[in-house]
Every structure is written in C-alpha cells, then in structure tokens.
Short mmCIF file of C-alpha atoms and ligand atoms in Angstrom, two decimals:
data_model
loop_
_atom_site.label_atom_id
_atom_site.label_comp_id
_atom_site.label_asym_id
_atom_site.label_seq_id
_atom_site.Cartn_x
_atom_site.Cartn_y
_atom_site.Cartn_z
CA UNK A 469 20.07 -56.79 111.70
CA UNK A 470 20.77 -57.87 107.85
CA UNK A 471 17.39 -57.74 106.50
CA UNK A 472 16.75 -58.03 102.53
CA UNK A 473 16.19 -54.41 102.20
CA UNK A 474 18.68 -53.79 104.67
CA UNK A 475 16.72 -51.48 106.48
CA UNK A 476 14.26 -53.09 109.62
CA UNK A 477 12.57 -49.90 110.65
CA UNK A 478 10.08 -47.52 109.25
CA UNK A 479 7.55 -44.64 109.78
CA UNK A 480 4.25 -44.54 107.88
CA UNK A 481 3.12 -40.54 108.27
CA UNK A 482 -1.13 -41.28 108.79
CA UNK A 483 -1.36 -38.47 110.83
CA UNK A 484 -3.14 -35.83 108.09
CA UNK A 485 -6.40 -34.97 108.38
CA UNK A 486 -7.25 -36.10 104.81
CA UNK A 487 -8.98 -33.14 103.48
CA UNK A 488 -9.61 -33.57 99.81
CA UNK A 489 -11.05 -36.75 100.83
CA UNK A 490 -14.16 -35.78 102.17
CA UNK A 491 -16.30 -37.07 103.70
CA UNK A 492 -14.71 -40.14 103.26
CA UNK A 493 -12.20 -39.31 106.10
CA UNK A 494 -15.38 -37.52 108.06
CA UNK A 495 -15.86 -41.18 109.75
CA UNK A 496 -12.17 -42.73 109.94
CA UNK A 497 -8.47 -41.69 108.57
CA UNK A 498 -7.52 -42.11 105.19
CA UNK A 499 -5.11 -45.03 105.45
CA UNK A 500 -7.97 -47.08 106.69
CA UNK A 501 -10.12 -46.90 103.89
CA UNK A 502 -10.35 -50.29 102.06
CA UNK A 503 -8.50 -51.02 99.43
CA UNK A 504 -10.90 -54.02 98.43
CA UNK A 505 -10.52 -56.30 100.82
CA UNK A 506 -7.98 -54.29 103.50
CA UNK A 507 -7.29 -51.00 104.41
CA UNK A 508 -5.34 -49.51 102.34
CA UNK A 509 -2.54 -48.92 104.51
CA UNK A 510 -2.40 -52.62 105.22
CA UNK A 511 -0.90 -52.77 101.44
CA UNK A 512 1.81 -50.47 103.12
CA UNK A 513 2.50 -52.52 105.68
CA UNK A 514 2.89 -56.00 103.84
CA UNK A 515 5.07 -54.05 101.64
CA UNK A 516 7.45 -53.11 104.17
CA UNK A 517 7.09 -56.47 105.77
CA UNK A 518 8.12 -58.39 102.72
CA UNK A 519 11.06 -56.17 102.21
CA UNK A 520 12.33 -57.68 105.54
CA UNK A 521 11.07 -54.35 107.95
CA UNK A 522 10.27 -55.92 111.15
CA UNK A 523 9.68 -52.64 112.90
CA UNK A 524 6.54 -50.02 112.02
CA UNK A 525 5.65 -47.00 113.98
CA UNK A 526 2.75 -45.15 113.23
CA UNK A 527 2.92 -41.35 112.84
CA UNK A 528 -0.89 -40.54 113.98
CA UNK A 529 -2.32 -37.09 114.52
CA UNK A 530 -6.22 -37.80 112.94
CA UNK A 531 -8.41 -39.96 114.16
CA UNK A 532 -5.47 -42.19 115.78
CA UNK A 533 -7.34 -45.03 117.76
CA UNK A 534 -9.25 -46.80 114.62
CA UNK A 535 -5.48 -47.41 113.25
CA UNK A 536 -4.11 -48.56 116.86
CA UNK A 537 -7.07 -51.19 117.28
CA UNK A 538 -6.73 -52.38 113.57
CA UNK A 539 -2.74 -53.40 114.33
CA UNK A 540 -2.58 -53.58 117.82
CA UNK A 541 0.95 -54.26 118.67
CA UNK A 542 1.69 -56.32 115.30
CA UNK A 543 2.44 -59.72 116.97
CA UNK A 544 -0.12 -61.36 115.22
CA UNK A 545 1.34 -60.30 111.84
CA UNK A 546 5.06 -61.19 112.74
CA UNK A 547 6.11 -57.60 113.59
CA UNK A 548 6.41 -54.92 115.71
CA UNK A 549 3.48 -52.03 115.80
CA UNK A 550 4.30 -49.02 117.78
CA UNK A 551 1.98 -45.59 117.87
CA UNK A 552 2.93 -41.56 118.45
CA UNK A 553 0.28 -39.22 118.05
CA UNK A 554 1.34 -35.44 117.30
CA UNK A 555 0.41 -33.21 119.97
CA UNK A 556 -0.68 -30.57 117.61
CA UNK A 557 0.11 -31.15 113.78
CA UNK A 558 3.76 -31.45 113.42
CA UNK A 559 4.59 -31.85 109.95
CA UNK A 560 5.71 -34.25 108.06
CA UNK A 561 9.18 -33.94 109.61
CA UNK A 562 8.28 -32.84 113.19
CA UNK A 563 6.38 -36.09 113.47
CA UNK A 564 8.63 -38.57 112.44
CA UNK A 565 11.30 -36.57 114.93
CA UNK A 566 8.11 -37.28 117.80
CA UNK A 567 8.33 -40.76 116.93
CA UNK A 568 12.25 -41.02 117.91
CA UNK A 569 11.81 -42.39 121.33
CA UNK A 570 10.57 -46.15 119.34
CA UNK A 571 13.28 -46.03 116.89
CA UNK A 572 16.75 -47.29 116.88
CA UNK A 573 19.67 -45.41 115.83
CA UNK A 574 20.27 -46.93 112.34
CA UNK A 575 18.19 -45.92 108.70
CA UNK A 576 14.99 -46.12 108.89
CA UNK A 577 11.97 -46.04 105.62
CA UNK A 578 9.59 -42.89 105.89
CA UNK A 579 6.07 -43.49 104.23
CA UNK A 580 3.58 -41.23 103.54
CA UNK A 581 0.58 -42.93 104.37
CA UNK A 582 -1.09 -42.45 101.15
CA UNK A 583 0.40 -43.58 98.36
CA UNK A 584 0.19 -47.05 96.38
CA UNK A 585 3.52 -48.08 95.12
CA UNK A 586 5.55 -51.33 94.61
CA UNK A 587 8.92 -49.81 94.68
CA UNK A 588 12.05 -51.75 94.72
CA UNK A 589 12.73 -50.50 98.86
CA UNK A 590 16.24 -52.58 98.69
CA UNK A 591 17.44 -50.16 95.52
CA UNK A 592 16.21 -46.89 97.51
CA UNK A 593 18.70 -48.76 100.21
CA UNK A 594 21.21 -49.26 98.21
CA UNK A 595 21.55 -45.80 95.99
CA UNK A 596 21.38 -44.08 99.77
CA UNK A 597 24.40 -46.30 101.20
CA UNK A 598 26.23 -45.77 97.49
CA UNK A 599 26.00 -41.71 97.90
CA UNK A 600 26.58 -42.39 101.69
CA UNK A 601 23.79 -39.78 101.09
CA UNK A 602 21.84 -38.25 104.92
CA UNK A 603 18.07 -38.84 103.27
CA UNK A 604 17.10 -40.49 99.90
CA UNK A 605 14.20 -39.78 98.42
CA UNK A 606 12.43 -41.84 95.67
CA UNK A 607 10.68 -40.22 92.72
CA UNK A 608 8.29 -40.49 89.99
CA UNK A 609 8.26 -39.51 86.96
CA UNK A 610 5.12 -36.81 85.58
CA UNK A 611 3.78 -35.36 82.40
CA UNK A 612 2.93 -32.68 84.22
CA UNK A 613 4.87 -31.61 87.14
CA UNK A 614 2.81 -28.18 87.84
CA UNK A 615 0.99 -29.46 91.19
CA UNK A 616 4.04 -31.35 92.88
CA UNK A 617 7.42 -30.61 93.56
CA UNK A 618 9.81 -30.86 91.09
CA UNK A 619 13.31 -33.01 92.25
CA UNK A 620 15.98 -32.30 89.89
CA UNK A 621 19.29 -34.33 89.97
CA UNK A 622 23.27 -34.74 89.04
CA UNK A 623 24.26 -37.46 87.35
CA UNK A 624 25.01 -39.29 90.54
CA UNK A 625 21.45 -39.35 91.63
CA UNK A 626 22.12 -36.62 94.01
CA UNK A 627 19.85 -34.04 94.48
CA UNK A 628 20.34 -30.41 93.30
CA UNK A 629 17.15 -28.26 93.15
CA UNK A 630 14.01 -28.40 94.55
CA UNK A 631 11.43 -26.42 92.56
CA UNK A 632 7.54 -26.42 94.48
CA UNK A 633 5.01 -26.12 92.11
CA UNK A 634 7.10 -25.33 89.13
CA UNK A 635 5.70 -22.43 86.65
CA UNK A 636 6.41 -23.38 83.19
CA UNK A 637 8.82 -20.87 82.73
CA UNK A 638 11.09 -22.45 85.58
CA UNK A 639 11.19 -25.93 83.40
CA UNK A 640 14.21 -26.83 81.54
CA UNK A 641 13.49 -28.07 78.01
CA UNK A 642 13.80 -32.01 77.71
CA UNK A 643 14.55 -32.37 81.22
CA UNK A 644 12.94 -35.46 82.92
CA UNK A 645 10.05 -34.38 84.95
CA UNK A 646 10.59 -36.24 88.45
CA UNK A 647 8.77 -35.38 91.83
CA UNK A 648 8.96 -36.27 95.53
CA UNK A 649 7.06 -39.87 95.82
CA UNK A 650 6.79 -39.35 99.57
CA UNK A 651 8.90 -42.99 100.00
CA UNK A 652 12.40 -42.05 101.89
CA UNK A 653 15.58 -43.54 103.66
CA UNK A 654 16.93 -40.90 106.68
CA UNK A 655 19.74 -41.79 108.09
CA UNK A 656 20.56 -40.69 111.79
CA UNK A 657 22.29 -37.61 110.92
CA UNK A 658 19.11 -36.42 109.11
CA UNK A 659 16.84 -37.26 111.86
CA UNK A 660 19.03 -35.06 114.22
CA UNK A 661 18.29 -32.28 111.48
CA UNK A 662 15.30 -32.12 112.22
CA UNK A 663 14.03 -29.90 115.36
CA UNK A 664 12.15 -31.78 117.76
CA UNK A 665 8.80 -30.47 119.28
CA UNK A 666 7.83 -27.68 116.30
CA UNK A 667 6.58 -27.84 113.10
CA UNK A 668 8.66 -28.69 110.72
CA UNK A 669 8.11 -30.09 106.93
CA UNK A 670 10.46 -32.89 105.46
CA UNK A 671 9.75 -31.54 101.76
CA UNK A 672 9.99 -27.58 102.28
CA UNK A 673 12.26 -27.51 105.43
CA UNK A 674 14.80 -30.54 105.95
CA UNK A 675 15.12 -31.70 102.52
CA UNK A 676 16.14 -28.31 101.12
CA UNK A 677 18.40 -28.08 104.57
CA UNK A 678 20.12 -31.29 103.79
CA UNK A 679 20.03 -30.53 99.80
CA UNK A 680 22.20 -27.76 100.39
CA UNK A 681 25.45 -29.76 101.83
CA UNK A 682 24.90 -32.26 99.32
CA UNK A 683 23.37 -34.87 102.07
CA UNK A 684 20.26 -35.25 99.71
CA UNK A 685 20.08 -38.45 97.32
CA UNK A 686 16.77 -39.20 94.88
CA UNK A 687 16.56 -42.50 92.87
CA UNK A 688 13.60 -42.73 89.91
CA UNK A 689 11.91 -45.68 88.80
CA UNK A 690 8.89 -46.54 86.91
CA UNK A 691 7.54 -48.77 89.11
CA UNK A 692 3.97 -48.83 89.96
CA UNK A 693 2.81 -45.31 92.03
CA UNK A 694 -0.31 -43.16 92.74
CA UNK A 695 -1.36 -41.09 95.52
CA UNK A 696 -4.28 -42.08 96.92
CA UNK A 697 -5.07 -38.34 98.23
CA UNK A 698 -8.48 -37.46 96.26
CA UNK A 699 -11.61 -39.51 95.41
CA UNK A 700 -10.83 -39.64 92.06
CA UNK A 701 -7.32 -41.29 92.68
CA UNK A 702 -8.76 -43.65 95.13
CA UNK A 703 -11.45 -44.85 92.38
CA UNK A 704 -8.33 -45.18 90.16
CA UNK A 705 -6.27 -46.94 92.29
CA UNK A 706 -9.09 -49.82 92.51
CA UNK A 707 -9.18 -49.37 89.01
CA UNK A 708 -5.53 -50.23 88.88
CA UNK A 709 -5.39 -53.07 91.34
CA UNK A 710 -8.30 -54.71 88.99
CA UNK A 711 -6.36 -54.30 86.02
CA UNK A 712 -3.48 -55.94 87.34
CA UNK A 713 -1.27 -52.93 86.98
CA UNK A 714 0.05 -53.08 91.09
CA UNK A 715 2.74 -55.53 91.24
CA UNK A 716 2.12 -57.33 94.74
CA UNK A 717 -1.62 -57.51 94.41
CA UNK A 718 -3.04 -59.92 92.43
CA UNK A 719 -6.21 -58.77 90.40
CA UNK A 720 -9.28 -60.30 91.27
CA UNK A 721 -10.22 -59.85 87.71
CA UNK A 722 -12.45 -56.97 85.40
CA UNK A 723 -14.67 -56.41 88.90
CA UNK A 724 -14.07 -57.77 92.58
CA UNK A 725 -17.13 -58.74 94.57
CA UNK A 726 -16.72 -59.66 98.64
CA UNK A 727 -17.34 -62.93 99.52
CA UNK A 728 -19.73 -61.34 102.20
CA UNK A 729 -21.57 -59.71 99.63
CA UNK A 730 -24.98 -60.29 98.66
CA UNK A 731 -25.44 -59.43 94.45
CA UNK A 732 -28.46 -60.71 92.79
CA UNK A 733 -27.69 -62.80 90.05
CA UNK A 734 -30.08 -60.18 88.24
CA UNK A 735 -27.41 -57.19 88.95
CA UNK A 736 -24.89 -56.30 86.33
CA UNK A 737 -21.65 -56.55 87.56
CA UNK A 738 -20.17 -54.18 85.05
CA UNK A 739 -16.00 -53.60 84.79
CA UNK A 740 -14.39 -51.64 87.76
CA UNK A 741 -17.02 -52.13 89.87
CA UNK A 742 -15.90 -53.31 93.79
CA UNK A 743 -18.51 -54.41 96.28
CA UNK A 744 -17.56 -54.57 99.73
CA UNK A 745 -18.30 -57.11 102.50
CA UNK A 746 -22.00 -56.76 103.47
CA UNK A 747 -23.25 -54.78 100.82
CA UNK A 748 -26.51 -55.98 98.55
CA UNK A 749 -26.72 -55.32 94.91
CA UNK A 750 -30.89 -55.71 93.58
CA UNK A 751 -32.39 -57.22 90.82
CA UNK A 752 -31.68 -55.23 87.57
CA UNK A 753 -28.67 -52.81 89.27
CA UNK A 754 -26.54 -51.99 87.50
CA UNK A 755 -22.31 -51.27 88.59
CA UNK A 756 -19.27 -50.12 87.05
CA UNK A 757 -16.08 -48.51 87.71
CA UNK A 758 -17.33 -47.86 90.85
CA UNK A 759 -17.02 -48.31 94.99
CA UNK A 760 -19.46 -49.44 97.21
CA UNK A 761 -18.71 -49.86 100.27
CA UNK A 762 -19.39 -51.91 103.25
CA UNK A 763 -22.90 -52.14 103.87
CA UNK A 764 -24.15 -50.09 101.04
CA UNK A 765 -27.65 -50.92 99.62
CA UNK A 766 -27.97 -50.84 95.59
CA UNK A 767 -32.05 -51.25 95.21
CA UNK A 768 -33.64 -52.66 92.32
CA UNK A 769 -32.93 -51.33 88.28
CA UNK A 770 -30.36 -48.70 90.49
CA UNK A 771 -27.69 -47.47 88.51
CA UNK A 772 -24.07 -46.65 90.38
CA UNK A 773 -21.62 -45.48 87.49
CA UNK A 774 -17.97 -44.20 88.34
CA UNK A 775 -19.07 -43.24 91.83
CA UNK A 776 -17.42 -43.59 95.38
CA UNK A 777 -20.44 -44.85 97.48
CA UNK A 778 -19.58 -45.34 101.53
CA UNK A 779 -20.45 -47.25 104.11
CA UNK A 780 -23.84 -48.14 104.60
CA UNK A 781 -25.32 -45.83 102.27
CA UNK A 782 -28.53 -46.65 100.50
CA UNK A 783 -28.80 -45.87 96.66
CA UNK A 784 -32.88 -46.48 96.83
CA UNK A 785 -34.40 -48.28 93.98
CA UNK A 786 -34.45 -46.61 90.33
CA UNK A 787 -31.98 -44.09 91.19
CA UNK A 788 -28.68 -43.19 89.30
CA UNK A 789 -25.82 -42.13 90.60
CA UNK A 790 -23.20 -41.35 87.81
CA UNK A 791 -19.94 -39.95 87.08
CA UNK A 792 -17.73 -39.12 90.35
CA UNK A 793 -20.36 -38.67 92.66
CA UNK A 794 -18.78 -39.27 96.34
CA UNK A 795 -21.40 -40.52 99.19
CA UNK A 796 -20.46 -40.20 102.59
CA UNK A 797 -21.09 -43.07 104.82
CA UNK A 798 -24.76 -43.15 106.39
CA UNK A 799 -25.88 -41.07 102.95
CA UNK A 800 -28.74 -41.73 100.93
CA UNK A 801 -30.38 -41.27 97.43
CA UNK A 802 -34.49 -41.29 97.12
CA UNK A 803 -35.97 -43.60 94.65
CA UNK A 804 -36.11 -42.65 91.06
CA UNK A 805 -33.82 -39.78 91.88
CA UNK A 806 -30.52 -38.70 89.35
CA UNK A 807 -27.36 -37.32 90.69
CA UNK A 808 -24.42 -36.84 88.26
CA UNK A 809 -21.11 -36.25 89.58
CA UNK A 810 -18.58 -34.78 90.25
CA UNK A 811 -20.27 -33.80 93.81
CA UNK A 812 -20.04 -35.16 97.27
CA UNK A 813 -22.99 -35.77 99.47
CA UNK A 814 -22.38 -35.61 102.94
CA UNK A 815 -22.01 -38.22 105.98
CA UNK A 816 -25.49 -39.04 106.54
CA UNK A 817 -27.30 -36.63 104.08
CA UNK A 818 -30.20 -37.41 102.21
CA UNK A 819 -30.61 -36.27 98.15
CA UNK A 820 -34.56 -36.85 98.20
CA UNK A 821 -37.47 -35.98 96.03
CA UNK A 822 -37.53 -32.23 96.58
CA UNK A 823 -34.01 -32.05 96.43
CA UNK A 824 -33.10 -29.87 93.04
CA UNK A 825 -29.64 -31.69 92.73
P1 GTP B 1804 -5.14 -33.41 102.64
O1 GTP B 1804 -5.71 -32.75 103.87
O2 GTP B 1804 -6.23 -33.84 101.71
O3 GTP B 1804 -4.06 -32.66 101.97
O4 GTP B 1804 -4.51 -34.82 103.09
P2 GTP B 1804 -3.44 -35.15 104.22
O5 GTP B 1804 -3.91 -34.56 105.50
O6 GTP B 1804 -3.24 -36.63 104.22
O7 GTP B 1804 -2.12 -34.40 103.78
P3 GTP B 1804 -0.98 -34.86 102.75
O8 GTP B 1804 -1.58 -35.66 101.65
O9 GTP B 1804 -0.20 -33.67 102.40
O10 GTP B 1804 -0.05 -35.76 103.68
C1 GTP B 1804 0.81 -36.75 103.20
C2 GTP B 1804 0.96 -37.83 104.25
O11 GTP B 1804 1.54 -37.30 105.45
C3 GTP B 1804 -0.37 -38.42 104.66
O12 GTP B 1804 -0.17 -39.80 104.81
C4 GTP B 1804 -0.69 -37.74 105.97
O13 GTP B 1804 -1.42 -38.61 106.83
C5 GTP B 1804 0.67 -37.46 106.55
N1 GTP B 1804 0.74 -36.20 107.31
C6 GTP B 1804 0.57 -34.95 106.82
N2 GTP B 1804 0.75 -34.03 107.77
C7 GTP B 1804 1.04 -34.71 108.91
C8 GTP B 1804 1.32 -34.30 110.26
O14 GTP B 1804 1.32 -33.13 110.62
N3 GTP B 1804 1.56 -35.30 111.17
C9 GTP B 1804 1.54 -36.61 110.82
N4 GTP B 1804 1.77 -37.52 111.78
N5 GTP B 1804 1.28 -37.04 109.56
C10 GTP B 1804 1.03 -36.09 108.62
#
C-alpha cells in the first residue's frame, strides 16, 4: 500500500515499567499520562496516522489493559489497533519480534513510547530505502552525549560505531554529538535478526548485530524531540507544547486551562501552568510552570510552583508546593504547610502538620 510515508505499519514499545517516573506510573503506564488534553501517546499515534500508517500494534508489558480500553481496536479513529503483551519483559527487540504474528512482511516504524518528536517519518523512509539499509535509526543531536548512546556515522548516513554512555575520553574532537532517538524503520530481514521468545535489546544487541554488516542506517535532524522519561522532562515537554515549540500541536497559549476546569477568577493563572479536566483552582492560588492534574484541588492563597501535581490530589489551602515537587495521585498537602522540591510524595500520602518535610 503507497502511503505518504511509505510505510503503513508500526510498533509503539509502551511496555516499560516507567521507573523514573514515579509514582506517576504507580496508577497507569507512562504513555497514558496526559499530555494536556490526551495521553501522551495519543500525540504518537496521530503522528503516525498523519504520516499515512494505517496499522499500530501496541508493544505492552506494564499495566497493558488501561492502553487497550483507551484505543480499543482503532476503528473509531480510522485505523487499525492491535495489542501483544510480553510474557515476561522482553526487551526492546524481543517485543517487537512478539508482536510479529499482527504484522505484515514489509517495513514497519518502531516507537518508543516515550518520546515527543515531530520528525519528518517519510525522510527516515526514504534515507532507509536509499542505503537499502536492514534498520534506520533516527537521531538527535546533544550537548552532552554522556547519558545516551552515542551513533556515529559515514558520510552516507550509515552507521559505524555505537559508543553507550561515552566517557569523554572516547569523544572525537568537533565531531557532531548524535544519539539513538528511539524512532526506527526495520525492514524484514532485521526483524528475522532478532531471536524470538528471549530477551533481546534493539540498541545493545540487534543494532550493533546489524551495524556490523553494514545493514545499519541513522538519519539526524533538528526537528522537535524530548524524552518524556523523568518528571522533569514531562514538565518540560508541557512547557514546550505551550510555547509553541512542537510542530503538530498548536499552543494553547502562555498557560492551558481544561474546559472542565473550575479556576476562580481570583486564581493566578501564572505562565506554564496546565490544569486538567475537573480540577478547581481557589480564590487567591496561585500556578505556574506547573501540572495539575485531573481532579486536583488547589485551596485558597495555595501556591503550586514548577510542580507535577496528580490526579486528585489536594494541595489544602495556604500551602506551597514549589520547585519540582512530584505528587502522586490520591496525595495530599495540609494547610499552611511548605514543601520545596525536588521530592516525590507518594500515591496517596499525606505531608501534614507534624510532618518535618
Ligand atoms: P524507566 O523504568 O524509567 O527506565 O522507563 P521505561 O520502563 O519506559 O524504560 P525505557 O525508557 O528505557 O524504555 C523506552 C521505551 O521502550 C518505553 O516506551 C518503554 O515502554 C518501552 N520498553 C522498554 N522495555 C520494554 C520491554 O521489555 N517490553 C516492551 N514491550 N516495551 C518496553
């Protein structure tokens, strides 16, 4: 099927267990926290929809039923939805070989399920077909590449070197600084690389495999990226989407307010600040550059700055809750109280009067 991308099928990997983002992911899987308005794999989706991807199967291990219920089956968004759930955790590559049995034979996109991008998918297409490359993996370019892994290149876009976690005696002077974006074409040749029914990673196994009979292509950009894998990258990437810096969503301007939300017009609605559907903002609150989620309470003269505040979690009034503090859903602060960030309060915990925090 000619699609725009050229590609009609694709894997989004949601099956981690999404552990630096606790306790946000103690209640539901990462790709189904909102990204204002949607989960924030349903920006993933649309993305793949609108490059002409008419197939999407979800890699699940964590949590996998909240996801299937969201989608269903995809009819009522035009496509088709299907569901694997790893057995035990496969890997990255291990699951999308469990999720063979609902693909066709031809390329097919591989998403991680956590990362924000608006990358051109039809040029990942077409470098991959040019190279008549196995797998082609986009990257991004880093100041510092010290926590990823480096990707380094020929001059046909063809992959030479991984380096994991570089040390900064194992960088080349002036060289670009690219890593994996977790955004890839396979092709069937590197699906059948892949051993079926163990664990295998796509980054430290089959890449490197592939890499090394020069089956491997990578194609940068600087289009829009972030990995939405920590708190303080989630808060960004609402950040980002306000400032208009994410090509296919429009900003909602300096802050974004639900239209199920109830704000006194007393509050101040400061810049960054989201408030999800159902959530009530007091007289004299004040909000910025930060989440709060669906439900939340803010109580009167409350002060949420740069936090990540759940569902249904009650900031009580007079209390502050500044810099990135991270409030599991059901959590709550006592009135009057101060908690400065960066610390996490658990699902359902309370931070009360005789609490020394
Ligand atoms: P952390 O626990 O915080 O590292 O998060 P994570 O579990 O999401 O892991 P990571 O960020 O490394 O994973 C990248 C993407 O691959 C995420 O979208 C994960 O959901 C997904 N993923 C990671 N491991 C597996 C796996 O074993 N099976 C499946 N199906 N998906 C996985």
């Amino acid at each position: 099927m000619t699609t725009p991308a050229g590609v009609d099928q694709a894997v989004i990997l949601v099956g981690g267990q999404g552990t630096r983002m606790r306790p946000l992911t103690d209640t539901r899987p990462k790709p189904m926290l909102p990204l204002l308005d949607l989960p924030f794999v349903e920006r993933q989706v649309d993305h793949l929809a609108r490059a002409g991807v008419t197939t999407i199967v979800f890699s699940c291990g964590y949590r996998p039923r909240e996801i299937e219920e969201y989608f269903g089956d995809g009819a009522s968004r035009g496509l088709t939805m299907g569901y694997v759930v790893d057995p035990e955790p496969l890997g990255t590559a291990g699951a999308i070989a469990n999720a063979a049995s609902l693909l066709h034979e031809g390329d097919v996109f591989v998403l991680n399920g956590d990362i924000l991008t608006d990358l051109d998918l039809a040029a990942l297409v077409a470098h991959h077909r040019g190279l008549g490359a196995e797998a082609t993996i986009a990257l991004t370019p880093v100041d510092d590449p010290s926590a990823f892994g480096l990707v380094r290149t020929d001059a046909d876009g063809r992959v030479t070197e991984f380096v994991e976690k570089p040390g900064a005696d194992e960088l080349i002077p002036g060289e670009p600084y690219r890593i994996n974006a977790g955004t890839y074409v396979l092709s069937a040749s590197a699906r059948a690389a892949i051993p079926q029914g163990q664990q295998v990673s796509i980054e430290r196994d089959t890449f490197p495999l592939l890499a090394a009979r020069g089956g491997v292509g990578a194609l940068a950009s600087d289009c829009y990226w972030r990995d939405i894998g920590t708190p303080a990258s989630y808060l960004d990437a609402h950040l980002d989407v306000l400032h208009g810096r994410v090509g296919f969503i429009a900003s909602p301007g300096e802050a974004w307010i639900s239209a199920d939300a109830d704000v006194s017009p007393d509050a101040v609605i400061g810049a960054g600040a989201c408030v999800g559907p159902g959530a009530t903002v007091a007289a004299g609150a004040r909000i910025a550059a930060a989440i709060i989620g669906e439900g939340a309470t803010v109580g009167e003269g409350a002060t949420v700055e740069g936090a990540v505040i759940g569902r249904a979690v009650a900031v009580a009034p007079g209390a502050t809750v500044r810099g990135l503090v991270v409030m599991g859903d059901g959590s709550s602060i006592g009135e009057g109280r101060t908690v400065d960030g960066p610390v996490s309060v658990d699902t359902g915990a309370t931070v009360g009067d005789d609490d020394t925090r």
